PDB file of C-alpha atoms in Angstrom:
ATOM      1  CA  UNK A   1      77.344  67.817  89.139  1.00 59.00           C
ATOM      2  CA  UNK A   2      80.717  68.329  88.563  1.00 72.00           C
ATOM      3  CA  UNK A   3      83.136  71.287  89.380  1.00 80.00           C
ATOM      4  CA  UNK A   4      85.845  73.066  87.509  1.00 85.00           C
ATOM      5  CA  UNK A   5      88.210  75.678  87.384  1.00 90.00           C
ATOM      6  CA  UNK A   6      90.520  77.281  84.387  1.00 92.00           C
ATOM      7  CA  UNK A   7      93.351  79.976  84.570  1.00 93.00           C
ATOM      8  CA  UNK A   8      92.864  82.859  82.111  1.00 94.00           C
ATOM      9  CA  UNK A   9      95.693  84.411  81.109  1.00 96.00           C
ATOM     10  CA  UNK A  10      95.245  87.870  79.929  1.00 95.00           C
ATOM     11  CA  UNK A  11      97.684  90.054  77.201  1.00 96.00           C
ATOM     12  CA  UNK A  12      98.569  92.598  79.523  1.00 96.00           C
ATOM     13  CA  UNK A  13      99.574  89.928  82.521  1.00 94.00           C
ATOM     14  CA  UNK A  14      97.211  90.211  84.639  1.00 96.00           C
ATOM     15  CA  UNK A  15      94.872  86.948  85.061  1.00 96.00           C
ATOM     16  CA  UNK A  16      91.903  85.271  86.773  1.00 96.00           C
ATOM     17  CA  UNK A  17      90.128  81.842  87.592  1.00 95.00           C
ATOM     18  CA  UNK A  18      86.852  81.008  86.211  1.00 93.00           C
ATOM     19  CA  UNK A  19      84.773  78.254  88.242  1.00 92.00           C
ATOM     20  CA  UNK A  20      81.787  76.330  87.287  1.00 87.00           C
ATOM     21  CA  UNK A  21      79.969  72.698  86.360  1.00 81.00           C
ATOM     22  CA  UNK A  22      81.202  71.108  84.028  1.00 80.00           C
ATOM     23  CA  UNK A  23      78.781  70.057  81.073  1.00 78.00           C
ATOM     24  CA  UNK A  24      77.841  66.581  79.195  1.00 81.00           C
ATOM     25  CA  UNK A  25      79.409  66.342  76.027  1.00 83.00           C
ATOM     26  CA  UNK A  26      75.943  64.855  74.785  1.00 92.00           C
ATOM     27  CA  UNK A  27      72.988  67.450  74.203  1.00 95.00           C
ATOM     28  CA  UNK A  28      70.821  68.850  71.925  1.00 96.00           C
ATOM     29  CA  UNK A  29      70.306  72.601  70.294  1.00 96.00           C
ATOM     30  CA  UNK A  30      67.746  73.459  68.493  1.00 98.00           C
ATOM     31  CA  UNK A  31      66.656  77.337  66.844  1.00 98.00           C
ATOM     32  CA  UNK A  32      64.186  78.891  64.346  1.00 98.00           C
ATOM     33  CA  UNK A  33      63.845  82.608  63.154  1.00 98.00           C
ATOM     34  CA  UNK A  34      61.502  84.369  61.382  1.00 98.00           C
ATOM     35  CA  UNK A  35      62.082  87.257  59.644  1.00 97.00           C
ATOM     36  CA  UNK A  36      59.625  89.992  58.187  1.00 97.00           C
ATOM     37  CA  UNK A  37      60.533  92.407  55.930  1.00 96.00           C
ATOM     38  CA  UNK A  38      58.420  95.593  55.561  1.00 95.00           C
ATOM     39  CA  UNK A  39      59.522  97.794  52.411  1.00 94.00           C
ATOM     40  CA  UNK A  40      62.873  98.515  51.245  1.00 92.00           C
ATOM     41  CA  UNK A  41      63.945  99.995  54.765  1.00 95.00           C
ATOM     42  CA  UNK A  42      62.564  97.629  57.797  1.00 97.00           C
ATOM     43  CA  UNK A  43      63.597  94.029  59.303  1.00 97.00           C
ATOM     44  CA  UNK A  44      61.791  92.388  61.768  1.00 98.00           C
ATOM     45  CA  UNK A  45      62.622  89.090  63.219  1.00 98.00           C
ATOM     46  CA  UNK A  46      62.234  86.823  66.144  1.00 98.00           C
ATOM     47  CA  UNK A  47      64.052  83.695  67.098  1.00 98.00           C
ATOM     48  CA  UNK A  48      63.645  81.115  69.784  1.00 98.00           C
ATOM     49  CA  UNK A  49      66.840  78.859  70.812  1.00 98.00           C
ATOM     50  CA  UNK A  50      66.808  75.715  72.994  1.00 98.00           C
ATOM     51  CA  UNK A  51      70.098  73.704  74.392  1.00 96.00           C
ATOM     52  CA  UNK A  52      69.257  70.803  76.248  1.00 95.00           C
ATOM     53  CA  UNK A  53      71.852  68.642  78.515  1.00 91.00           C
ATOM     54  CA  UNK A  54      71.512  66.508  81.034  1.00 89.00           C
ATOM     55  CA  UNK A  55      71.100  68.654  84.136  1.00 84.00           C
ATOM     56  CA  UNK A  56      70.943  71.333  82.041  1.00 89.00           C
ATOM     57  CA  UNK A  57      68.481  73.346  79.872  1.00 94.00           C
ATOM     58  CA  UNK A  58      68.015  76.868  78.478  1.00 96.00           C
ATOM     59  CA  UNK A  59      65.824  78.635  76.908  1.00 98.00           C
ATOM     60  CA  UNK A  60      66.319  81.817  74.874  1.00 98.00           C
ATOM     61  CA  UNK A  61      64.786  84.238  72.789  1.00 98.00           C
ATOM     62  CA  UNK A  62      65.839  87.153  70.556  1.00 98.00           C
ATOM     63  CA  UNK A  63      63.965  90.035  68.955  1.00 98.00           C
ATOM     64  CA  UNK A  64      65.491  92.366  65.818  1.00 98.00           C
ATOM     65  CA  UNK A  65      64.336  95.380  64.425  1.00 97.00           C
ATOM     66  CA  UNK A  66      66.175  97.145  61.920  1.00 96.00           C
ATOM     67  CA  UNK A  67      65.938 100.474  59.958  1.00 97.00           C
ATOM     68  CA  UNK A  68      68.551 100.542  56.774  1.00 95.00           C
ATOM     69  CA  UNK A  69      69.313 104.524  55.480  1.00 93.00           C
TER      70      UNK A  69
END
């Protein structure tokens, strides 16, 4: 795996180095959602996301509810 390191440069002069692996260009992402809604007032939804590289995969998943006035 291969290392990097980038200068950020903040607006008020002040900055900082951020260090990690670098990533393939080549990979794969992949997501679904489903969404329920219940009346005129409620949304419900869930949603699974996958990224895949070499060396590298992640899994993540998300969860909504929502009440509208």
């Amino acid at each position: 795996t291969r290392r990097s390191s980038d200068l950020v440069n903040l607006p008020n002069g002040s900055s900082y180095v951020v260090r990690g692996d670098d990533f393939s260009n080549t990979g794969v992402e992949l997501g679904a959602t489903l969404s329920w809604l219940y009346g005129d007032h409620i949304d419900v939804s869930a949603g699974y996301n996958l990224e895949w590289r070499p060396d590298y995969l992640s899994h993540t998943l998300t969860a909504t509810f929502r009440y509208t006035f």
